CSV table of C-alpha atoms in Angstrom, one decimal:
chain,number,residue,atom,x,y,z
A,225,MET,CA,91.7,115.4,103.0
A,226,SER,CA,93.6,117.7,106.3
A,227,HIS,CA,96.6,119.0,104.7
A,228,LEU,CA,98.6,117.6,107.3
A,229,SER,CA,97.1,113.9,105.7
A,230,ARG,CA,98.9,115.4,102.5
A,231,ALA,CA,102.0,116.2,104.1
A,232,HIS,CA,101.8,112.9,105.7
A,233,ASP,CA,101.4,110.7,102.2
A,234,ARG,CA,104.5,113.8,100.6
A,235,ALA,CA,106.8,112.6,103.9
A,236,ASP,CA,106.1,108.6,103.6
A,237,ALA,CA,106.6,108.5,99.5
A,238,PHE,CA,110.1,110.3,100.2
A,239,ARG,CA,111.2,108.1,102.7
A,240,SER,CA,110.6,105.5,100.2
A,241,LEU,CA,112.3,107.5,98.0
A,242,TYR,CA,114.9,108.0,100.1
A,243,GLU,CA,115.8,104.5,102.0
A,244,SER,CA,115.0,102.9,98.7
A,245,SER,CA,118.6,105.5,96.6
A,246,TYR,CA,120.7,106.7,99.7
A,247,ALA,CA,123.1,103.6,99.4
A,248,ASP,CA,122.9,104.1,95.3
A,249,LEU,CA,123.7,107.9,95.8
A,250,LEU,CA,126.1,107.1,98.4
A,251,LYS,CA,128.4,104.9,95.7
A,252,PHE,CA,128.4,107.6,93.0
A,253,VAL,CA,129.3,110.6,95.2
A,254,GLN,CA,132.1,108.6,96.5
A,255,ARG,CA,133.4,108.1,93.6
A,256,ARG,CA,132.9,111.7,92.1
A,257,THR,CA,134.6,113.5,95.3
A,258,GLU,CA,136.9,112.2,98.5
A,259,PRO,CA,135.4,110.0,101.0
A,260,ALA,CA,135.5,112.2,103.6
A,261,ASN,CA,132.6,114.9,102.0
A,262,ALA,CA,130.2,112.2,100.1
A,263,GLU,CA,127.5,111.9,103.2
A,264,ASP,CA,127.6,116.1,103.3
A,265,VAL,CA,127.4,115.9,99.3
A,266,VAL,CA,124.1,112.8,99.5
A,267,ALA,CA,122.0,115.3,102.6
A,268,GLU,CA,122.2,118.3,100.4
A,269,ALA,CA,121.0,116.1,97.5
A,270,PHE,CA,118.3,114.8,99.2
A,271,LEU,CA,117.1,118.4,100.6
A,272,VAL,CA,116.9,119.0,97.2
A,273,VAL,CA,115.0,115.9,96.1
A,274,TRP,CA,112.8,116.6,98.6
A,275,ARG,CA,111.3,120.2,98.2
A,276,ARG,CA,111.5,119.6,94.7
A,277,PHE,CA,109.4,116.1,95.1
A,278,SER,CA,106.5,117.4,93.5
A,279,GLU,CA,109.0,117.1,89.8
A,280,VAL,CA,110.2,113.1,90.5
A,281,PRO,CA,109.2,110.9,87.9
A,282,ALA,CA,107.1,108.0,88.5
A,283,ASP,CA,109.0,105.8,86.6
A,284,GLU,CA,111.9,103.4,89.3
A,285,ASN,CA,114.6,104.2,86.9
A,286,ASN,CA,114.2,107.9,86.0
A,287,ALA,CA,113.3,108.5,89.4
A,288,ARG,CA,117.0,107.3,90.2
A,289,ALA,CA,118.1,109.4,87.0
A,290,TRP,CA,116.6,112.6,88.4
A,291,VAL,CA,117.8,112.3,92.0
A,292,PHE,CA,121.5,111.4,90.4
A,293,GLY,CA,121.2,114.7,87.9
A,294,ILE,CA,119.9,116.5,90.1
A,295,THR,CA,123.4,115.0,93.0
A,296,ARG,CA,125.3,115.4,89.6
A,297,ASN,CA,124.3,120.1,89.7
A,298,LEU,CA,124.9,120.5,93.1
A,299,MET,CA,128.6,119.2,93.0
A,300,LEU,CA,128.9,121.0,89.7
A,301,ASN,CA,128.3,124.4,90.9
A,302,ALA,CA,130.0,123.5,93.9
A,303,GLN,CA,133.4,124.9,93.6
A,304,ARG,CA,132.6,129.0,94.1
A,305,GLY,CA,134.6,131.4,92.5
A,306,GLU,CA,135.8,128.5,89.9
A,307,GLN,CA,134.3,128.7,86.1
A,308,ARG,CA,131.5,126.0,86.3
A,309,ARG,CA,131.9,122.4,85.6
A,310,GLN,CA,131.5,121.4,82.2
A,311,ALA,CA,131.4,116.9,83.7
A,312,LEU,CA,132.2,115.2,86.4
A,313,GLY,CA,136.0,113.4,86.7
A,314,VAL,CA,134.8,109.8,88.0
A,315,ARG,CA,137.9,108.5,90.6
A,316,LEU,CA,139.1,104.5,90.7
A,317,ALA,CA,140.2,102.6,93.2
A,318,GLU,CA,144.1,103.3,94.1
A,319,THR,CA,145.9,100.3,92.5
A,320,THR,CA,149.4,98.9,94.2
A,321,PRO,CA,151.3,95.7,92.6
A,322,GLU,CA,152.7,95.0,96.9
A,323,CYS,CA,152.0,91.8,98.3
A,324,PHE,CA,150.8,90.4,94.7
A,325,SER,CA,152.0,87.0,93.5
A,326,THR,CA,152.8,85.5,90.1
A,327,SER,CA,149.4,84.8,89.3
A,328,HIS,CA,147.8,87.8,90.0
A,329,ALA,CA,150.8,90.0,88.3
A,330,ASP,CA,148.5,90.1,85.0
A,331,LEU,CA,145.4,91.8,86.4
A,332,VAL,CA,147.9,94.3,88.6
A,333,SER,CA,149.7,95.2,85.4
A,334,SER,CA,145.9,95.8,83.6
A,335,ARG,CA,144.6,97.8,86.0
A,336,ILE,CA,147.8,100.1,86.7
A,337,ASP,CA,147.4,101.3,83.2
A,338,LEU,CA,143.9,101.2,83.6
A,339,GLY,CA,144.6,103.5,86.0
A,340,ARG,CA,147.3,105.6,83.5
A,341,ALA,CA,144.8,105.5,80.8
A,342,TRP,CA,141.1,107.3,83.1
A,343,ALA,CA,143.8,109.5,84.7
A,344,LEU,CA,144.4,110.7,81.0
A,345,LEU,CA,141.0,110.6,80.3
A,346,SER,CA,138.8,114.2,79.5
A,347,GLU,CA,135.8,114.5,82.8
A,348,VAL,CA,133.8,114.4,80.1
A,349,HIS,CA,134.3,110.4,78.7
A,350,GLN,CA,135.5,109.8,82.7
A,351,GLU,CA,132.1,110.8,83.2
A,352,ALA,CA,130.0,109.2,80.2
A,353,LEU,CA,132.0,105.9,81.4
A,354,GLY,CA,131.1,105.9,84.6
A,355,LEU,CA,127.1,106.5,84.0
A,356,ALA,CA,127.1,103.2,81.6
A,357,VAL,CA,130.2,100.9,83.8
A,358,PHE,CA,129.5,102.3,87.2
A,359,GLU,CA,125.4,103.2,88.1
A,360,ASN,CA,125.1,101.2,85.0
A,361,LEU,CA,122.4,103.8,83.3
A,362,ALA,CA,121.0,103.0,80.1
A,363,ALA,CA,121.3,106.0,77.7
A,364,PRO,CA,117.8,107.2,78.5
A,365,GLN,CA,118.6,107.6,81.6
A,366,ALA,CA,122.3,108.6,81.7
A,367,ALA,CA,121.7,111.2,79.0
A,368,LYS,CA,118.3,112.3,82.0
A,369,VAL,CA,121.5,112.8,84.3
A,370,LEU,CA,123.6,114.6,82.0
A,371,GLY,CA,120.9,116.6,80.7
A,372,ILE,CA,121.7,115.7,77.1
A,373,SER,CA,119.4,113.3,74.0
A,374,PRO,CA,119.8,110.1,74.1
A,375,VAL,CA,121.1,109.7,71.3
A,376,ALA,CA,123.9,112.2,72.4
A,377,PHE,CA,125.0,109.8,75.7
A,378,ARG,CA,125.4,106.4,73.3
A,379,LEU,CA,127.6,109.4,70.4
A,380,ARG,CA,129.1,110.8,73.9
A,381,LEU,CA,130.2,106.8,75.0
A,382,THR,CA,131.3,105.6,71.6
A,383,ARG,CA,133.9,108.6,72.0
A,384,ALA,CA,135.3,107.5,75.4
A,385,ARG,CA,135.2,103.7,74.3
A,386,ARG,CA,137.2,104.7,71.9
A,387,ALA,CA,139.6,107.5,73.8
A,388,LEU,CA,139.9,105.2,76.4
A,389,ARG,CA,141.4,102.1,74.2
A,390,LEU,CA,143.6,104.8,72.1
A,391,LEU,CA,144.8,105.7,75.5
A,392,LEU,CA,146.1,102.1,76.4
A,393,ASP,CA,147.1,101.0,73.2
A,394,HIS,CA,149.5,103.9,72.8
A,395,LEU,CA,150.7,103.9,76.6
A,396,PRO,CA,154.7,102.8,77.0
A,397,HIS,CA,155.2,100.0,79.2
A,398,HIS,CA,154.6,101.2,82.6
A,399,ALA,CA,158.8,100.7,84.6
A,400,SER,CA,157.5,101.9,87.4
A,401,ASP,CA,155.0,100.5,89.8
A,402,ILE,CA,153.6,104.3,90.9
A,403,PRO,CA,150.3,105.1,88.3
A,404,ALA,CA,150.6,108.2,86.2
A,405,ALA,CA,150.8,111.5,87.4
A,406,THR,CA,148.4,113.4,85.1
A,407,PRO,CA,149.5,116.8,84.2
A,408,GLU,CA,147.2,117.8,81.4
A,409,LYS,CA,144.0,115.6,80.6
A,410,ALA,CA,143.0,114.8,76.9
A,411,SER,CA,141.1,117.3,75.1
A,412,THR,CA,137.3,116.2,74.5
A,413,LEU,CA,136.3,114.6,71.5
B,115,MET,CA,141.8,93.9,77.1
B,116,THR,CA,140.3,95.8,74.9
B,117,SER,CA,137.2,94.3,74.2
B,118,ASP,CA,134.6,97.1,75.5
B,119,GLN,CA,133.4,94.0,78.1
B,120,ASN,CA,136.4,93.2,79.3
B,121,LEU,CA,137.2,96.6,79.8
B,122,ASP,CA,133.7,97.5,82.4
B,123,THR,CA,134.5,93.8,83.5
B,124,LEU,CA,138.3,95.4,84.5
B,125,LEU,CA,137.2,99.0,86.0
B,126,ARG,CA,134.0,97.5,87.9
B,127,SER,CA,136.8,95.8,90.0
B,128,MET,CA,138.1,99.3,90.1
B,129,ASP,CA,135.5,100.9,91.6
B,130,ALA,CA,136.1,103.9,94.4
B,131,ALA,CA,133.2,103.0,95.8
B,132,GLU,CA,134.4,100.2,97.5
B,133,GLN,CA,137.1,101.7,99.0
B,134,SER,CA,135.2,104.2,100.5
B,135,PRO,CA,133.5,103.6,103.6
B,136,PRO,CA,130.4,101.5,103.6
B,137,SER,CA,126.9,103.9,104.5
B,138,ASN,CA,126.5,104.8,108.5
B,139,PRO,CA,122.2,104.0,108.7
B,140,ALA,CA,122.4,106.3,112.2
B,141,ARG,CA,123.7,109.9,110.3
B,142,ALA,CA,121.7,108.3,107.2
B,143,GLN,CA,117.8,108.0,109.9
B,144,ALA,CA,119.8,111.6,111.5
B,145,ASP,CA,119.8,113.0,107.9
B,146,LEU,CA,116.6,112.0,106.7
B,147,ASN,CA,115.1,112.8,109.9
B,148,ARG,CA,116.7,117.0,109.3
B,149,ILE,CA,114.8,116.8,105.3
B,150,LEU,CA,111.2,115.6,106.5
B,151,SER,CA,111.5,118.4,109.1
B,152,CYS,CA,112.5,121.5,106.6
B,153,ARG,CA,109.9,123.6,106.4
B,154,LEU,CA,108.6,123.9,102.0
B,155,ALA,CA,105.9,125.8,100.1
B,156,PRO,CA,103.1,123.2,100.2
B,157,ALA,CA,102.6,120.0,98.6
B,158,ALA,CA,100.8,119.3,95.3
B,159,SER,CA,97.9,117.8,95.2
B,160,SER,CA,98.1,114.8,97.0
B,161,SER,CA,94.3,111.7,97.5
B,162,GLY,CA,96.9,109.4,99.5
B,163,TRP,CA,94.4,106.8,101.6
B,164,GLY,CA,93.8,104.6,104.3
B,165,PHE,CA,96.5,102.2,106.0
B,166,SER,CA,97.7,98.6,106.3
B,167,ARG,CA,95.8,96.8,109.1
B,168,GLU,CA,94.3,93.2,110.3
B,169,LEU,CA,90.8,94.0,111.4
B,170,ALA,CA,88.7,91.2,112.7
B,171,LYS,CA,84.9,91.5,112.6
B,172,ALA,CA,82.5,88.1,114.0
B,173,ASN,CA,79.8,87.4,111.0
B,174,ARG,CA,77.2,85.5,111.6
B,175,ARG,CA,77.7,83.1,109.1
B,176,ARG,CA,81.4,82.9,109.3
B,177,ARG,CA,84.8,84.7,110.8
B,178,ALA,CA,84.8,88.4,108.2
B,179,VAL,CA,87.2,91.4,108.9
B,180,THR,CA,86.3,94.3,106.7
B,181,LEU,CA,87.0,97.7,106.0
B,182,GLY,CA,84.5,100.7,104.8
B,183,GLY,CA,82.2,97.5,103.7
B,184,LEU,CA,85.0,95.3,101.9
B,185,ALA,CA,85.0,91.1,104.0
B,186,ALA,CA,87.4,88.5,103.3
B,187,ALA,CA,85.8,85.7,103.9
B,188,ALA,CA,88.0,84.1,107.4
B,189,THR,CA,90.9,84.7,108.6
B,190,ALA,CA,92.3,87.1,106.8
B,191,ALA,CA,94.2,91.1,106.7
B,192,LEU,CA,93.1,93.5,104.2
B,193,LEU,CA,95.6,96.0,103.1
B,194,VAL,CA,95.3,99.3,101.8
B,195,MET,CA,98.9,101.3,101.5
B,196,PRO,CA,99.4,104.3,100.9
B,197,ALA,CA,99.1,105.5,98.1
B,198,ILE,CA,98.9,108.0,95.5
B,199,SER,CA,100.0,111.8,94.1
B,200,GLY,CA,98.6,113.7,92.0
B,201,GLU,CA,99.8,110.5,89.0
B,202,GLY,CA,98.2,107.5,87.9
B,203,ASP,CA,94.6,107.0,87.7
B,204,PRO,CA,93.4,107.6,90.9
B,205,ALA,CA,89.8,108.8,89.4
B,206,PHE,CA,89.9,105.3,87.2
B,207,ALA,CA,89.1,107.0,83.8
B,208,THR,CA,91.0,104.2,81.4
B,209,TRP,CA,88.9,101.3,84.0
B,210,THR,CA,87.2,98.5,81.9
B,211,ALA,CA,84.9,96.7,82.3
B,212,VAL,CA,86.1,93.8,80.4
B,213,PRO,CA,89.0,92.4,81.5
B,214,GLY,CA,92.9,91.8,79.8
B,215,THR,CA,95.4,89.4,80.4
B,216,LEU,CA,98.9,90.1,81.5
B,217,ILE,CA,101.4,88.8,80.1
B,218,GLY,CA,105.4,89.3,80.0
B,219,SER,CA,107.4,91.9,81.4
B,220,GLU,CA,103.5,94.1,83.1
B,221,ARG,CA,102.8,90.2,84.5
B,222,ASP,CA,106.0,90.0,86.3
B,223,ASN,CA,106.0,93.6,87.9
B,224,ALA,CA,102.0,92.8,89.1
B,225,VAL,CA,102.9,89.5,90.2
B,226,SER,CA,106.1,90.7,92.2
B,227,ASP,CA,104.8,93.9,93.3
B,228,CYS,CA,101.9,91.7,94.7
B,229,ARG,CA,103.8,88.9,96.5
B,230,ARG,CA,106.4,91.8,97.8
B,231,SER,CA,103.6,94.1,99.3
B,232,THR,CA,101.4,90.4,100.7
B,233,GLN,CA,104.4,88.9,102.5
B,234,ARG,CA,104.5,90.1,105.5
B,235,VAL,CA,100.6,91.3,106.5
B,236,GLY,CA,99.6,89.6,109.5
B,237,GLY,CA,103.0,89.7,110.5
B,238,GLY,CA,103.9,86.9,107.9
B,239,MET,CA,101.4,84.5,109.5
B,240,TYR,CA,101.2,83.4,106.3
B,241,SER,CA,104.6,83.3,105.1
B,242,ALA,CA,104.6,79.5,104.4
B,243,GLU,CA,101.2,79.9,102.3
B,244,HIS,CA,102.8,82.7,100.7
B,245,SER,CA,105.6,80.9,99.5
B,246,ALA,CA,104.3,78.8,97.7
B,247,ALA,CA,100.9,80.2,96.6
B,248,GLU,CA,101.2,80.2,92.4
B,249,VAL,CA,99.6,82.9,90.1
B,250,ALA,CA,95.6,82.4,89.6
B,251,ILE,CA,95.2,85.7,88.2
B,252,ALA,CA,96.7,88.5,86.5
B,253,GLU,CA,94.0,90.8,84.8
B,254,ARG,CA,94.0,94.8,83.6
B,255,ARG,CA,91.8,97.2,83.5
B,256,GLY,CA,93.3,99.9,82.4
B,257,ALA,CA,95.7,101.0,84.4
B,258,TRP,CA,94.9,99.0,86.8
B,259,VAL,CA,96.1,95.4,87.7
B,260,THR,CA,95.0,92.9,89.8
B,261,VAL,CA,96.6,89.6,91.2
B,262,LEU,CA,95.4,86.5,93.2
B,263,LEU,CA,97.9,84.3,93.8
B,264,SER,CA,96.4,80.7,95.5
B,265,GLY,CA,97.9,78.7,97.7
B,266,PRO,CA,97.3,75.2,100.0
B,267,ASP,CA,94.3,74.9,102.7
B,268,GLY,CA,92.1,77.9,100.6
B,269,PHE,CA,95.3,80.7,101.0
B,270,GLU,CA,94.7,84.1,98.9
B,271,ALA,CA,96.8,86.7,98.9
B,272,THR,CA,94.5,89.4,96.4
B,273,CYS,CA,96.5,92.9,94.9
B,274,THR,CA,94.7,96.0,93.6
B,275,THR,CA,96.8,98.2,92.3
B,276,ASP,CA,97.3,101.1,89.9
B,277,ALA,CA,100.5,100.4,87.4
B,278,THR,CA,101.0,103.6,86.3
B,279,ALA,CA,101.4,105.4,90.4
B,280,PRO,CA,104.1,106.1,90.8
B,281,TRP,CA,106.3,103.3,92.9
B,282,PHE,CA,107.9,104.3,95.2
B,283,GLU,CA,104.2,105.3,96.0
B,284,LYS,CA,102.7,102.6,95.0
B,285,GLY,CA,99.8,101.3,96.7
B,286,SER,CA,97.8,98.3,96.8
B,287,PHE,CA,94.5,97.6,97.9
B,288,GLY,CA,93.3,93.4,98.5
B,289,SER,CA,93.7,90.6,101.6
B,290,VAL,CA,95.1,88.4,102.4
B,291,GLY,CA,94.3,85.3,104.4
B,292,LYS,CA,92.7,81.8,104.3
B,293,PRO,CA,89.4,80.0,105.2
B,294,ASN,CA,88.9,78.8,108.7
B,295,ASN,CA,87.5,74.9,106.9
B,296,VAL,CA,88.2,75.0,103.3
B,297,ALA,CA,85.6,72.6,101.7
B,298,ALA,CA,86.0,71.2,98.2
B,299,LEU,CA,83.2,73.0,95.7
B,300,SER,CA,80.6,71.6,93.6
B,301,ALA,CA,81.2,71.6,89.9
B,302,ARG,CA,79.2,75.1,89.6
B,303,ALA,CA,79.5,76.0,92.5
B,304,ILE,CA,81.6,79.5,93.4
B,305,ALA,CA,82.7,81.2,96.8
B,306,PRO,CA,83.6,84.0,97.2
B,307,THR,CA,86.6,85.2,99.1
B,308,GLN,CA,86.3,89.2,99.2
B,309,LEU,CA,83.5,91.4,98.8
B,310,GLY,CA,82.7,94.9,99.6
B,311,THR,CA,83.6,98.2,99.1
B,312,GLY,CA,86.4,99.9,100.1
B,313,THR,CA,87.7,102.9,99.4
B,314,ILE,CA,90.8,104.0,97.5
B,315,ALA,CA,91.6,107.8,96.7
B,316,ASP,CA,89.0,108.9,98.4
B,317,LYS,CA,86.6,107.0,95.8
B,318,PRO,CA,84.9,104.0,96.3
B,319,ILE,CA,85.5,100.7,94.9
B,320,SER,CA,83.7,97.6,94.5
B,321,LEU,CA,85.4,94.3,95.0
B,322,ALA,CA,84.4,90.3,94.3
B,323,SER,CA,87.6,87.2,94.4
B,324,GLY,CA,87.1,83.9,94.9
B,325,ARG,CA,87.3,80.3,93.9
B,326,VAL,CA,85.1,78.8,91.5
B,327,GLY,CA,83.9,75.2,90.7
B,328,ALA,CA,85.2,72.5,87.5
B,329,ASP,CA,82.6,73.4,85.5
B,330,VAL,CA,82.1,77.3,85.9
B,331,ALA,CA,83.7,79.8,82.8
B,332,ALA,CA,82.9,82.7,83.1
B,333,ILE,CA,81.0,85.0,85.5
B,334,THR,CA,79.4,88.7,84.7
B,335,TYR,CA,78.2,91.3,86.6
B,336,THR,CA,76.2,93.5,85.8
B,337,SER,CA,76.9,97.3,88.0
B,338,ALA,CA,73.7,100.0,88.9
B,339,SER,CA,74.1,101.6,85.8
B,340,LYS,CA,73.2,98.8,83.7
B,341,GLU,CA,77.0,97.7,82.9
B,342,GLU,CA,77.6,94.5,82.7
B,343,VAL,CA,81.2,93.8,84.3
B,344,THR,CA,83.3,91.1,83.2
B,345,ALA,CA,85.4,88.7,85.6
B,346,THR,CA,88.5,87.1,84.9
B,347,VAL,CA,87.8,83.0,86.0
B,348,ALA,CA,91.8,82.3,85.6
B,349,LYS,CA,92.5,78.3,87.6
B,350,GLY,CA,90.0,78.0,89.9
B,351,HIS,CA,89.2,81.4,91.0
B,352,PHE,CA,87.9,84.2,89.7
B,353,ALA,CA,88.4,87.9,90.2
B,354,PHE,CA,86.4,91.1,89.0
B,355,TRP,CA,85.8,95.0,90.7
B,356,LEU,CA,84.9,98.4,89.1
B,357,PRO,CA,84.5,101.8,90.0
B,358,GLY,CA,81.6,102.6,92.4
B,359,ASN,CA,79.9,101.2,96.0
B,360,ASP,CA,77.8,99.2,93.8
B,361,LEU,CA,78.8,95.7,96.4
B,362,GLN,CA,78.6,97.7,99.6
B,363,ASN,CA,76.1,95.7,101.2
B,364,ALA,CA,77.2,93.0,99.5
B,365,SER,CA,78.4,91.1,102.1
B,366,ASP,CA,75.6,91.1,104.2
B,367,GLN,CA,72.7,90.7,102.2
B,368,GLY,CA,74.9,89.3,99.1
B,369,VAL,CA,74.5,90.5,94.9
B,370,PRO,CA,73.5,88.6,91.7
B,371,VAL,CA,75.8,87.0,89.0
B,372,LYS,CA,75.6,85.6,85.4
B,373,VAL,CA,77.6,82.7,85.6
B,374,THR,CA,78.3,80.7,81.9
B,375,TYR,CA,79.4,77.2,82.6
B,376,LYS,CA,81.7,74.9,80.0
B,377,ASN,CA,78.8,73.7,78.5
B,378,GLY,CA,77.3,77.0,77.0
B,379,SER,CA,74.5,77.4,79.9
B,380,THR,CA,74.0,80.2,81.8
B,381,GLU,CA,72.5,80.7,85.5
B,382,LYS,CA,71.7,83.6,88.2
B,383,GLN,CA,73.5,82.9,91.5
B,384,ILE,CA,74.1,84.8,94.4
B,385,LEU,CA,77.5,86.1,95.3
B,386,ASP,CA,77.3,85.6,99.4
B,387,PHE,CA,79.7,84.6,102.1
C-alpha cells in the first residue's frame, strides 16, 4: 500500500474520532474554562491528538478518556509563568433566584447552597466529581484522564463526595441571593 | 439532599456546559480541515483496504455483484469499509475453523455494529427490510465476528468484522441485498447468497453464506490445506469463512461441501449460484 493511501486511512480514522468526540470534548472544556476560549482549546487538543494518533487506545471508552487526558494536560499547562496546577477546577452554572415561583424555591435554594459548597471544594475534589458526574466516566477511564490508578481515583472520589457533604451540612443558611464568594478553597484531603 | 444520587442529579442540573454556546459545526469543520492539513511525521504502518461501493454484474444464471471474486446473489451491495491500522487481527492469527457463538454484550455489539454499517448501503434502498431484519447468525472465529441479518423477501445483510480492531477504524466486510425471486427451499437444499473471495488488510478472505432447508443440520468445507471448516447453521441460514483465496472461483465453478441432515445422514453438495 502506498504512503498516500496510508495517510488517507489515518485521516479517515482521525476524522471519525474527531466527529464522534467533538461535542463531548467541547463540553469538557466549557466546564473548566471560559466558554469564549473553549473552541480554541478543543482545536489545540485535537491537533495534539492528531500528532499522537498512533497512540490512541483501541477501546472507545479509553480513547475518549485519552482525549480528555490530553486536553486536561494542555489546560493545566496553559498558564505560563505560573506553577503548574495540580487539578482543573470545574465551574457550575450560575444560579440566580430571579423570577422563580414558590414551587421552585426549594430547588433554587438547594442549588445556591450547592453552588456555595462547590466553590469551597478544592480543585482536586471538583475534578474528581466532575469526571464522575458530568463526563459520566467510570473509575478506570477517569483514572486515565488524571494519570492515576483506578483505586486512587475511587478513593479520591469518595473523599470528594464526603467533603462536599460536609460543606453542605455546615453551610450557614443563606440570607442573600448572591452566591458565596470563594476567598479560599478547602484544602485537599 | 445529601445522598450521592440526589447530589449528582442536582449537580447535573447545574452543568456549566448547558449555559455555554453550543458547538459551531462550521468552526468544528474548519478546525478539522486545518488539523488534517498539518504536516506529520510518517504515520505508523497501516493496512487499510477497500472502499464501499455498489457494483453490478450480469451473471449468466442470475444477477450478482462482485468485488475481488466475491459474489452476492441478486441485487446487492458488497460492503467494504476501511480498517485497520496495526491493531486488531489483520493477519487472522486468531481465526478458528470451528465457530463459537456470540452471546451477551459481545453479541449485542456485533449486531449493532452490523446494523449501523449496513443500514445506509445502497442509499437506503433496503431500509424497510433492514428495519425488520432479525439476527439469524452471530458467530465468532477468534477475534472475528460474523453477523447475518435476515429480513422479509429474502433480504440479507452480512458483516464480518475484527471485533478487536480500534472502534473508530472498525471495518466490515459483507453484502446487503435480496434475491430477485425468492423461492422456497426444499428441505435439504442449500442456496448461497454470498460466495467468493475478497480482501481484508491486503489479505484474501473466502466467504460463503446463504439459506438452508429445514433438514440441514450442519455444513463443513474442507479447505485446500485439508482443514475442515465448520459453518454456523441457524434459523434457516448458514455462514462460514476462512482466510485465503480458496473460494476465488466458487461463484463460477461451485465448491463442494459436506451437508449433514437432521437424521444424521450426510451428503456432498455443491455450493453454487
